[in-house]
Coordinates of C-alpha atoms in Angstrom, one line a residue:
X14 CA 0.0 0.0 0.0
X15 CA 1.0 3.5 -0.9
X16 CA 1.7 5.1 2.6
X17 CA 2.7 9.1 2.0
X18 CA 2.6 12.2 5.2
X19 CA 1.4 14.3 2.0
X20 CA -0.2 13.9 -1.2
X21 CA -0.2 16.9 -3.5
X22 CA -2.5 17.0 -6.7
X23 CA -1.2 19.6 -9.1
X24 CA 2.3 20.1 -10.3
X25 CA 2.5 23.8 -10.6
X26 CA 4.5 26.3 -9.1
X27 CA 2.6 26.0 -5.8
X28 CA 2.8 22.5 -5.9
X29 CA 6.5 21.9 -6.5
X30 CA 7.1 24.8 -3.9
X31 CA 5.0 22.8 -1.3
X32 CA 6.7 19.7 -2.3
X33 CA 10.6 21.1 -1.6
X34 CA 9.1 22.8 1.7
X35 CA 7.8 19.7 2.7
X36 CA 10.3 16.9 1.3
X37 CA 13.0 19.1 3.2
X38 CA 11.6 19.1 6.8
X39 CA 11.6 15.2 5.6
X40 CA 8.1 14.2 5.1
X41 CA 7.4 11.7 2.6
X42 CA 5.4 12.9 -0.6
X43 CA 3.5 12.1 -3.5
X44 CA 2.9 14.0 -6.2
X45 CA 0.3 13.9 -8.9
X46 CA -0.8 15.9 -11.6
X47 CA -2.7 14.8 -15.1
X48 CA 0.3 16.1 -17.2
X49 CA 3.4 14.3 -17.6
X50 CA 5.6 17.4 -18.5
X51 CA 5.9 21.3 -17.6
X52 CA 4.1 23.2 -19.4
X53 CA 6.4 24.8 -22.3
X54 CA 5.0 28.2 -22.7
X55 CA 5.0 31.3 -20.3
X56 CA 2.3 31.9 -18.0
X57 CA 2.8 33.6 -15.0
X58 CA 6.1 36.3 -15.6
X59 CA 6.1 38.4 -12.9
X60 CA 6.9 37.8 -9.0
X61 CA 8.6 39.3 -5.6
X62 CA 10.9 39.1 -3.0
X63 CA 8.8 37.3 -0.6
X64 CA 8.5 34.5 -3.2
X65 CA 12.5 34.6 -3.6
X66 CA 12.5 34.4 0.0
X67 CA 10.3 31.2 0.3
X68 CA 12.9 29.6 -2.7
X69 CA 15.4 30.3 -0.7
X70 CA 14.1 28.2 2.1
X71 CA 14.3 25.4 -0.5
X72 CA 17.3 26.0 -1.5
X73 CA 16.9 27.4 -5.1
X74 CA 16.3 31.0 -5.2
X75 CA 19.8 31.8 -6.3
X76 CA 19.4 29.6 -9.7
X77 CA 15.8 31.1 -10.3
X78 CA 17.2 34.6 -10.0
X79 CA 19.9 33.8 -12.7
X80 CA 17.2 32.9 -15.6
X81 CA 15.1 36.2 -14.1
X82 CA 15.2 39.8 -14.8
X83 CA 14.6 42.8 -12.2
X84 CA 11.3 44.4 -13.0
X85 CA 11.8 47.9 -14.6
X86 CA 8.5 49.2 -13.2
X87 CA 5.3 50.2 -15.3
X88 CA 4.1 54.0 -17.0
X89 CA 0.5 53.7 -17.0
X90 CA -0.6 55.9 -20.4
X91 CA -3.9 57.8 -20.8
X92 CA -6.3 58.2 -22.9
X93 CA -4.1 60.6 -25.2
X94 CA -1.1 58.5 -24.2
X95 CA 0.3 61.0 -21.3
X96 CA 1.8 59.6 -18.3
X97 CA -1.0 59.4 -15.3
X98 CA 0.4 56.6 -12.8
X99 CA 3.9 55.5 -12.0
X100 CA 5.5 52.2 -10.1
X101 CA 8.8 52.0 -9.5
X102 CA 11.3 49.3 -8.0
X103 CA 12.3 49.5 -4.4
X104 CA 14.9 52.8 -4.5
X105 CA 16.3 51.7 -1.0
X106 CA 18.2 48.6 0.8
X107 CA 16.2 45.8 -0.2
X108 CA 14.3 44.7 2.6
X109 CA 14.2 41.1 2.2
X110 CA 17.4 40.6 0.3
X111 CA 16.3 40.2 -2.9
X112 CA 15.2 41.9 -6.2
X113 CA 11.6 43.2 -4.9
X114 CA 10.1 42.8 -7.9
X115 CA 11.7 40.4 -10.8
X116 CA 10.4 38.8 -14.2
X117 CA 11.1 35.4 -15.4
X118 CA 9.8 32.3 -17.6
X119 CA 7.3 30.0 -15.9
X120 CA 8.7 27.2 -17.6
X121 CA 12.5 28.1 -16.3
X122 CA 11.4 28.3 -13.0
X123 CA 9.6 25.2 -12.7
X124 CA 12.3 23.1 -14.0
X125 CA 14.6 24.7 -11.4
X126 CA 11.5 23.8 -8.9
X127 CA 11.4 20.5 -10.4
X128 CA 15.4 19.3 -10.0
X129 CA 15.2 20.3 -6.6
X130 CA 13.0 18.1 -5.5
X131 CA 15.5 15.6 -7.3
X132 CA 17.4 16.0 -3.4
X133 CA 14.7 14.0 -1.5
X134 CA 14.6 10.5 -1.9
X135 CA 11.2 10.4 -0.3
X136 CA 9.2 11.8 -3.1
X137 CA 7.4 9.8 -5.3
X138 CA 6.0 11.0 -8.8
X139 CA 2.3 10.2 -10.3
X140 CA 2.5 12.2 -13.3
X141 CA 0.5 11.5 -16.6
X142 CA -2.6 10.3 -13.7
X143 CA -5.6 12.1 -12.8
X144 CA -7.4 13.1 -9.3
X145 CA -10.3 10.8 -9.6
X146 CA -11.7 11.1 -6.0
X147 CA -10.8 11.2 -2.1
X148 CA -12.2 9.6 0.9
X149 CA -11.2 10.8 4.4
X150 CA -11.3 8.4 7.7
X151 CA -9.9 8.8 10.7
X152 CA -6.4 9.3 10.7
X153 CA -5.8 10.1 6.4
X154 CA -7.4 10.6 3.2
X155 CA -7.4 7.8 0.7
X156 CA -6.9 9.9 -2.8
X157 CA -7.6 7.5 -5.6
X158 CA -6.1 8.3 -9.1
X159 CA -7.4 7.1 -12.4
X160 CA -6.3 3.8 -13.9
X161 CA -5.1 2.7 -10.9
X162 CA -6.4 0.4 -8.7
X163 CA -4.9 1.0 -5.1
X164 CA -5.8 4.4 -3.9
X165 CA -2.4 6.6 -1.8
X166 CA -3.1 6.9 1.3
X167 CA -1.8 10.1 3.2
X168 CA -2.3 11.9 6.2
X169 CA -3.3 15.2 4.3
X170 CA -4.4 16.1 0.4
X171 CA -3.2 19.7 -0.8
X172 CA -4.9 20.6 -3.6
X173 CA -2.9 22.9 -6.0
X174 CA -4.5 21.8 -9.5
X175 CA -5.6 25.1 -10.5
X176 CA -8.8 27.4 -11.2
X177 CA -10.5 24.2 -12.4
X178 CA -9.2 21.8 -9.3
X179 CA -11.1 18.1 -9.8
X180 CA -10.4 18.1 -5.3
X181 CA -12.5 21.6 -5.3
X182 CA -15.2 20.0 -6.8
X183 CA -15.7 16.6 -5.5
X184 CA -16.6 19.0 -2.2
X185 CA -18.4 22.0 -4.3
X186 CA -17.5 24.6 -2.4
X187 CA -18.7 28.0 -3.0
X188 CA -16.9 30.3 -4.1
X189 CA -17.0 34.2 -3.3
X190 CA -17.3 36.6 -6.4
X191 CA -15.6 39.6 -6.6
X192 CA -17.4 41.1 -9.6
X193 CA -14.7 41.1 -12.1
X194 CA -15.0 38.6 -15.3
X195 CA -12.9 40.1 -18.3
X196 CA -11.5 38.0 -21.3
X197 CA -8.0 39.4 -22.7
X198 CA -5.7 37.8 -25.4
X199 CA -2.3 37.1 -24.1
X200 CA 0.5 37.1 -27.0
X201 CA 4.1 36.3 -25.6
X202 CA 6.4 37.1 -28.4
X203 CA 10.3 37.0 -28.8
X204 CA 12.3 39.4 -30.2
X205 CA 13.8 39.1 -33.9
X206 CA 15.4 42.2 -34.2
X207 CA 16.2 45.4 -32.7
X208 CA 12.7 47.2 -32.6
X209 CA 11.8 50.2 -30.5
X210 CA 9.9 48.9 -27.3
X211 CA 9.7 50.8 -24.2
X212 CA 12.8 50.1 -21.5
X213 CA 9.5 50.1 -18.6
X214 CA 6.2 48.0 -18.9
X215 CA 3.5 49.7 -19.6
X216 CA -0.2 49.8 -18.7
X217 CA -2.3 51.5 -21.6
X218 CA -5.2 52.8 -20.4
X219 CA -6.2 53.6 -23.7
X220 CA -10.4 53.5 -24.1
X221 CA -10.8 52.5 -27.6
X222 CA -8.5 49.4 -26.9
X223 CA -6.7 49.3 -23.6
X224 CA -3.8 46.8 -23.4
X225 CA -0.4 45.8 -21.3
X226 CA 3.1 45.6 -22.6
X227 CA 5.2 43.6 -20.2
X228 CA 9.2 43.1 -20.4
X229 CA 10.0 39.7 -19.7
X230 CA 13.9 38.1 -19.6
X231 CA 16.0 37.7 -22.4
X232 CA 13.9 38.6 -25.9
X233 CA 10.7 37.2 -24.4
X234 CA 7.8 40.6 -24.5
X235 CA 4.4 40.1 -23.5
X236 CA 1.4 41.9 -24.6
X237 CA -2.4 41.4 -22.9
X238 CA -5.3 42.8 -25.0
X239 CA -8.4 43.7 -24.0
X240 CA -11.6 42.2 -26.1
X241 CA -14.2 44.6 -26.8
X242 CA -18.0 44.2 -26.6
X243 CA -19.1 41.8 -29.2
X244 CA -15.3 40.1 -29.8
X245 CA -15.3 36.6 -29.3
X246 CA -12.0 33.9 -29.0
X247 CA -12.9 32.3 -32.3
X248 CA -12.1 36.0 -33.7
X249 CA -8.8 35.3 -32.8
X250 CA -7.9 31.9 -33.3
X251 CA -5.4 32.5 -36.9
X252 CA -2.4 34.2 -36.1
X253 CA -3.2 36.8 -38.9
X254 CA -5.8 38.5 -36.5
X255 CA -3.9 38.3 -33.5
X256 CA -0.7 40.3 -35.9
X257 CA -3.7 42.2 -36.3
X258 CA -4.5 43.6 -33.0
X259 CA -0.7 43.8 -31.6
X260 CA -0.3 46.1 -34.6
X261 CA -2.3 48.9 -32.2
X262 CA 0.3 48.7 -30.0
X263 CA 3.3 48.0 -31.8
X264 CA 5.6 47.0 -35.0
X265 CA 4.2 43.3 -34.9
X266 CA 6.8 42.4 -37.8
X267 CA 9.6 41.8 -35.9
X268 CA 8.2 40.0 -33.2
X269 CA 8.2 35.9 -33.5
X270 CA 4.5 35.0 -31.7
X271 CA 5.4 32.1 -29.3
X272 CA 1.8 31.9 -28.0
X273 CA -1.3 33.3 -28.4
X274 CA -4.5 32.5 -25.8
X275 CA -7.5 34.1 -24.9
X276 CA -7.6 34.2 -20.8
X277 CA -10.9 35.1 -18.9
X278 CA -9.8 37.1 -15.5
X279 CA -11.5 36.7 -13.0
X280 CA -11.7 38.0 -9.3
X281 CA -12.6 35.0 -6.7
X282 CA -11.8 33.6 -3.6
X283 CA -13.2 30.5 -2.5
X284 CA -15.5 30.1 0.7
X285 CA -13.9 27.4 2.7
X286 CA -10.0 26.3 2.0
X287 CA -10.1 23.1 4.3
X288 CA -12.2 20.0 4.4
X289 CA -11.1 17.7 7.4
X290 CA -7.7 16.6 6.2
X291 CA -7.9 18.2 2.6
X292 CA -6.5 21.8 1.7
X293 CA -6.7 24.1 -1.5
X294 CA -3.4 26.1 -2.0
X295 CA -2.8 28.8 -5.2
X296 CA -5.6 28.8 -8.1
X297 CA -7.7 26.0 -6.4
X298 CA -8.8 28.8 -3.8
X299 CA -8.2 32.1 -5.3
X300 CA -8.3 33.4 -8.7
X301 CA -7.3 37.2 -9.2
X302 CA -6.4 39.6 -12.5
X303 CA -3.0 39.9 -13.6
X304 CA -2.6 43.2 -12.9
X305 CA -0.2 43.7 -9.7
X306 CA 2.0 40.2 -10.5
X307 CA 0.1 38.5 -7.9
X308 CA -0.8 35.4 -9.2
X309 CA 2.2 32.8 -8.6
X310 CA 3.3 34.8 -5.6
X311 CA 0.0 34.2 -3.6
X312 CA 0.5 30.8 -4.2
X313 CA 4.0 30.8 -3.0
X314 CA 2.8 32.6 0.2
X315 CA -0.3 29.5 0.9
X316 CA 2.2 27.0 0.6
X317 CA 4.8 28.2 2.9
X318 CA 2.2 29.3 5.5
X319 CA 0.5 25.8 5.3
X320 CA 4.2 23.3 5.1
X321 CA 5.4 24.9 8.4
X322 CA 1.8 24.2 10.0
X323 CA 2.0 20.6 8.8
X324 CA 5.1 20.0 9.7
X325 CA 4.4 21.1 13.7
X326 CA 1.5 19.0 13.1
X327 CA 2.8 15.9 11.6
X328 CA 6.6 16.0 13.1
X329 CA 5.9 17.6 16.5
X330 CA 2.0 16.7 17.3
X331 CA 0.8 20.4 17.4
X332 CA -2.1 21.1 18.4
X333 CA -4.7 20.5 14.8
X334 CA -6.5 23.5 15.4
X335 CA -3.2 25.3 13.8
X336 CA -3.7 24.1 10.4
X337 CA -7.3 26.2 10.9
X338 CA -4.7 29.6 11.4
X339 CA -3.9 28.8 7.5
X340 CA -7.4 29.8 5.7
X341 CA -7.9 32.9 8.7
X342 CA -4.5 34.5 7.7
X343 CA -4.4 33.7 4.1
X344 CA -8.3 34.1 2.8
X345 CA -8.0 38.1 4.5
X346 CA -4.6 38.7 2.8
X347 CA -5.2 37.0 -1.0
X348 CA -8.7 39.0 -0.7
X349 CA -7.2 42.2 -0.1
X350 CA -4.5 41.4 -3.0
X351 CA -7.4 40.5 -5.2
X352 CA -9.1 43.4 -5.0
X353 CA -5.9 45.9 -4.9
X354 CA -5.4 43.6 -8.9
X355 CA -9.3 44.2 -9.7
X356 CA -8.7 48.1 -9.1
X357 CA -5.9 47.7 -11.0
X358 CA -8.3 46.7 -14.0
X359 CA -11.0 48.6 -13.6
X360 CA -8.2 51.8 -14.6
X361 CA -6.4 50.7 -17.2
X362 CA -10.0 48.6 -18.7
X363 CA -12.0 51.7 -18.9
X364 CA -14.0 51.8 -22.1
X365 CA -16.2 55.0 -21.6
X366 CA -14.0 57.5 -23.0
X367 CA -16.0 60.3 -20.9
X368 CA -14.8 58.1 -17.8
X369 CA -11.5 57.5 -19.1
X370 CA -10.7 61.1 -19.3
X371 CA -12.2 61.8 -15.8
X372 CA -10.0 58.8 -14.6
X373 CA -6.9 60.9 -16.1
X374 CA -7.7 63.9 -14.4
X375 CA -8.2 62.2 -11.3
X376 CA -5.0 59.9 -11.3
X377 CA -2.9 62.9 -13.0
X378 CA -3.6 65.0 -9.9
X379 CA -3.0 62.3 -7.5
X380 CA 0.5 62.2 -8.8
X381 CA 1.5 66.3 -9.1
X382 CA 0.0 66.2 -5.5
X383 CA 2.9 63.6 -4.2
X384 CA -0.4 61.4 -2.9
X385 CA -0.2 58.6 -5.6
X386 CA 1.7 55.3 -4.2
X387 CA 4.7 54.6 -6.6
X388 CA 6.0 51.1 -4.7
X389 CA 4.3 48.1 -5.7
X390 CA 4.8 46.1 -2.6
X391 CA 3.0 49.1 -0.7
X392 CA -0.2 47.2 -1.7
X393 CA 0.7 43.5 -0.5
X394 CA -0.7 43.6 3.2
X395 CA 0.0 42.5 6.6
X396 CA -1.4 39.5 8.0
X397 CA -4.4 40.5 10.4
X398 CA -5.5 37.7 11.9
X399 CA -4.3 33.7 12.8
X400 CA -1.4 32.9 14.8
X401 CA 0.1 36.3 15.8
X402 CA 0.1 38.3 18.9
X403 CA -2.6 41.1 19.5
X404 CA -3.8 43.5 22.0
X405 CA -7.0 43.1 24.0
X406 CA -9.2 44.1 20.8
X407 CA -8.1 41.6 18.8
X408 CA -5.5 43.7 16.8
X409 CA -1.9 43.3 16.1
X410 CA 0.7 44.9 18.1
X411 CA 4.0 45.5 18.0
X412 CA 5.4 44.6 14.4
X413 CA 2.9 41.6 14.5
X414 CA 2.0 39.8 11.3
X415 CA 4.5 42.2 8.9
X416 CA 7.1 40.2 7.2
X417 CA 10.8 40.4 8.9
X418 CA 13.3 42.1 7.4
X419 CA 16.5 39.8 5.9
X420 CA 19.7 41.9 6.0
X421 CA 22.9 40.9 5.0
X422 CA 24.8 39.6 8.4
X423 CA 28.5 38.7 9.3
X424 CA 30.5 37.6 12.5
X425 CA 33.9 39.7 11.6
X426 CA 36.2 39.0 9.5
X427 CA 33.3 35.9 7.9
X428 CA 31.9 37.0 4.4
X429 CA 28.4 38.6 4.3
X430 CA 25.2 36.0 4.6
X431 CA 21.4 36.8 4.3
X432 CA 20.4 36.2 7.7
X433 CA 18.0 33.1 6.9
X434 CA 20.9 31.2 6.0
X435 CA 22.5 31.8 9.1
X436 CA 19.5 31.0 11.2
X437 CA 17.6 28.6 9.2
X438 CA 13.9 28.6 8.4
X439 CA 12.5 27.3 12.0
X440 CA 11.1 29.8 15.2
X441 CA 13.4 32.5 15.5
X442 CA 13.8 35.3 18.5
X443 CA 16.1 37.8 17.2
X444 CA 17.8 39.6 20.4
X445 CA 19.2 43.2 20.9
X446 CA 20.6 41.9 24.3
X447 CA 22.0 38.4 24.5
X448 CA 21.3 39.0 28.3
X449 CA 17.6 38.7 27.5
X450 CA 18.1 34.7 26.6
X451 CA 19.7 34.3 30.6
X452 CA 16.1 36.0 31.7
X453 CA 14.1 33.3 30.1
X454 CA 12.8 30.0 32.2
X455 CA 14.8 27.5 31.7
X456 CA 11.6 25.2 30.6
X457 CA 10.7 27.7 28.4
X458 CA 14.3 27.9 26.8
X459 CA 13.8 23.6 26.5
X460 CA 10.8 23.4 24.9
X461 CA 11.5 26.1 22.4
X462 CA 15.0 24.2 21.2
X463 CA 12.5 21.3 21.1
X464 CA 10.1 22.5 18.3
X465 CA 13.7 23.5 16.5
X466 CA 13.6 27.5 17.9
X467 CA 16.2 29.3 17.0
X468 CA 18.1 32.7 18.2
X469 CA 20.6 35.2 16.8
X470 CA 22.0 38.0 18.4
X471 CA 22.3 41.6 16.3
X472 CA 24.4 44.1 16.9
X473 CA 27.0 44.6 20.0
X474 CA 30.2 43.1 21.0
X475 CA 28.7 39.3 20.6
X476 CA 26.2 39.4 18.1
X477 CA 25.9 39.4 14.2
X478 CA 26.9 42.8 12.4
X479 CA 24.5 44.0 9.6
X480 CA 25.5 45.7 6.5
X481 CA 22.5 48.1 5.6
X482 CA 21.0 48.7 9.2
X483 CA 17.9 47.0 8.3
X484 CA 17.2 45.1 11.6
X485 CA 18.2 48.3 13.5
X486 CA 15.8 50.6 11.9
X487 CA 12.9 48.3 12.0
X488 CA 13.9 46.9 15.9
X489 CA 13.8 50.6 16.6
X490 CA 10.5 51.6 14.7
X491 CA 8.6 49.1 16.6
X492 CA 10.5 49.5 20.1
X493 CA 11.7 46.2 20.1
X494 CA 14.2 44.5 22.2
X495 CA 13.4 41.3 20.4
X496 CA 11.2 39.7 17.5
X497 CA 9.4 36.2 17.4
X498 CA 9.8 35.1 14.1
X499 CA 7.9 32.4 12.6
X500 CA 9.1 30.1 10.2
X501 CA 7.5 31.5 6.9
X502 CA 9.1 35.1 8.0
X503 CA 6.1 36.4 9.7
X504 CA 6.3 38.5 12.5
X505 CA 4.3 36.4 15.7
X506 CA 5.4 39.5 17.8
X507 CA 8.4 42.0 19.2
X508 CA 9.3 42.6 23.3
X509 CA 10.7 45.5 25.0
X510 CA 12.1 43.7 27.7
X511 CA 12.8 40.1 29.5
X512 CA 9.5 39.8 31.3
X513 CA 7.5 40.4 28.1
X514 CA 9.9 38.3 26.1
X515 CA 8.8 35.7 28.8
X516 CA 5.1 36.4 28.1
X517 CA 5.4 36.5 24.0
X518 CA 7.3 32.9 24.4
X519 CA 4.8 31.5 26.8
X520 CA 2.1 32.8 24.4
X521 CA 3.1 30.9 21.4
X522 CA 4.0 27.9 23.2
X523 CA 0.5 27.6 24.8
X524 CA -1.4 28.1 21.4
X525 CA 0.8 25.1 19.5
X526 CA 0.2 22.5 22.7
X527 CA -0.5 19.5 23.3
X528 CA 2.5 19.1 20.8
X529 CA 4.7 19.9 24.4
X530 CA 2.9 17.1 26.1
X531 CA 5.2 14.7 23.9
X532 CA 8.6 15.9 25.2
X533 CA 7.4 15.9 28.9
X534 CA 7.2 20.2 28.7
X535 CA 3.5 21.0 29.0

């Protein structure tokens, strides 16, 4: 019998990011998904730090960043083609280590996904199958796959096949609509000559046809076109028609179309994200518009908030009722990101030309004013809710539920390190004051080493050095003498001193029990 911790249907991005997440804190993995073989075309081309972040954890972000490019921001163009919204890339110390916002090939990045997982001898591969069904007992999920006749059995199902996920719908769960349904022709194109392209990406907002130019590595360019009222896919199923409307935006002759397809963006977030013992990570929950680069990235973020959960769960006996934190801090933050992607559409969409032009007078004045948000990431929120630490209303406090900062550490004369590879990718308190550690129970102190916590000292005579003063500025913004770190890089909360160190510890530990009961610590 097919015995597995994990069984993940849907070979994606998500997917194989939940797989090396998982396969690295050692659990033992199956994978399906009804292709045999990576996709070969670009999809998703856009993505952040935070995702570079997560690949890091597995061990891969520095060859994905060697195929990618940095993101040269978007102009957003009116109605007569003037400038009426900027984004630019990060001007200051990047606060997570890595390009904030970079633009690669799908099909690259999956490959490198892919070989990792080559690492883990633990993973087996049922590609070329189909999700058929699922039954759940006590203590697993049965997932049976077609043509076979012995269904895996697993302690938990992750579902990350996609907007049209066979697991969603064996449970037909409802799914929230966000009012926005919009078809668009994507054409991905490479270059065959020097041609005159702009050096940024740009939105045009353009009534009588509004479109996106997008500059992706090497000679790869994208273009997404709006349909109009009364255009239909079949209009654009020969290439000569699709030359056609890329002609509107640009000298179509020297571009070599690599794909064309017609894409209908939606805005949705599904209901409920766990069954019992059965998840939905990345499309299978949440659909959203292209607009912000959000697409792979949210998917990145459900599957390292959900492996870390799992692995207290499976490898430490936490407490179940943690794997209910992943929907409460996830469903809040995708839905925000969502609709931040559907505004997003609705501006550069417009197809009233009276609204356009109010839209240009509107957005125009936001910028001379100063008021308009330039910075991208300025739109990706905190987490709210779930396993963080919060005042007596219910709200965070302290730094809680932001994403920590990664500078670039050294212990004199070493090289410089991003500070997740110094610490690893478990619980981490990050001191001001190694004194604070002598203030902390010595109970406490063993049953955080026992769930794998880590600490690092910054700063002073015996701790790490930093290069760009990242940890100092935000340590110092919050009042904080030290940070809880979770291990997906999520703030659980900051101290000002040993007593409420003492408290924030005790805090944690008391939400992730009876896990403790096991090494004798409860």
């Amino acid at each position: 019998m097919n015995r597995f911790d994990v069984v993940i249907v849907g070979f994606g991005p998500t997917g194989a990011t939940l797989a090396n997440l998982l396969a690295g804190r050692g659990h033992r993995v199956a994978i399906v998904d009804k292709s045999p073989d990576i996709y070969p075309l670009p999809r998703a081309i856009t993505a952040d730090h935070e995702a570079l972040r997560v690949f890091q954890e597995c061990g891969l972000a520095d060859a994905i960043e060697a195929g990618s490019v940095p993101h040269p921001g978007t102009d957003y163009l009116g109605a007569d083609g003037q400038v009426i919204k900027r984004f630019y890339p990060l001007a200051s110390a990047r606060p997570l280590a890595w390009e904030p916002t970079f633009m690669f090939a799908q099909p690259e990045l999956e490959a490198v996904l892919r070989h990792g997982l080559k690492r883990f001898s633990q993973v087996e591969y049922f590609l070329g199958t189909a999700f058929e069904h699922c039954e759940q007992h006590a203590d697993g999920v049965a997932v049976h796959l077609q043509g076979r006749d012995e269904p895996l059995q697993a302690r938990y199902l992750l579902a990350c096949d996609g907007g049209r996920s066979a697991v969603r719908k064996q449970y037909a769960l409802p799914v929230e609509d966000l009012a926005f349904d919009e078809s668009w022709i994507i054409v991905d194109a490479h270059l065959r000559r020097d041609m005159q392209l702009p050096a940024r990406c740009v939105q045009y907002c353009r009534p009588q046809r509004p479109g996106t130019y997008i500059v992706g590595p090497g000679p790869l360019r994208r273009w997404e076109i709006k349909m109009l009222p009364g255009e239909t896919p079949g209009d654009f199923q020969e290439e000569a028609a699709v030359r056609g409307v890329l002609a509107e935006f640009t000298d179509e002759s020297g571009l070599e179309i690599i794909r064309t397809a017609v894409y209908r963006f939606h805005a949705l977030v599904v209901e409920q994200w766990r069954q019992g013992r059965v998840f939905l990570l990345g499309d299978a929950a949440h659909q959203m518009p292209p607009f912000m680069g959000q697409g792979l990235c949210a998917g990145v973020r459900d599957a390292v908030n959900l492996a870390w959960k799992l692995d207290l769960a499976m490898r430490h006996g936490a407490d179940e009722a943690i794997l209910d934190t992943y929907m409460q801090e996830r469903k809040p933050h995708v839905k925000t990101v969502v609709e931040h992607a559907k505004e997003f559409g609705l501006i550069i969409g417009e197809l009233d030309p009276r609204a356009a032009r109010e839209r240009d007078r509107r957005l125009t004045a936001e910028m001379a004013s100063g008021r308009a948000e330039t910075v991208r990431q300025k739109f990706i929120p905190n987490l709210a809710h779930g396993l963080i630490d919060t005042d007596a209303q219910g709200l965070p406090r302290g730094g809680a539920g932001q994403l920590f900062v990664q500078p670039w550490v050294r212990a004199a004369p070493e090289p410089w390190r991003r500070l997740d590879d110094v610490t690893g990718f478990s619980f981490l308190l990050a001191l001001r004051d190694a004194d604070l550690l002598a203030q902390m129970p010595a109970s406490a102190r063993q049953e955080w080493e026992a769930m794998g916590g880590q600490y690092v000292v910054m700063g002073g005579e015996r701790g790490w050095q930093e290069r760009d003063g990242l940890f100092a500025a935000w340590a110092a913004e919050h009042g904080a003498q030290a940070v809880l770190v979770r291990p997906d890089r999520y703030v659980y909360g900051t101290a000002q001193d040993g007593a409420a160190l003492n408290a924030l510890v005790s805090s944690l530990l008391a939400r992730l029990r009876p896990w403790a009961l096991a090494t004798g610590q409860a």
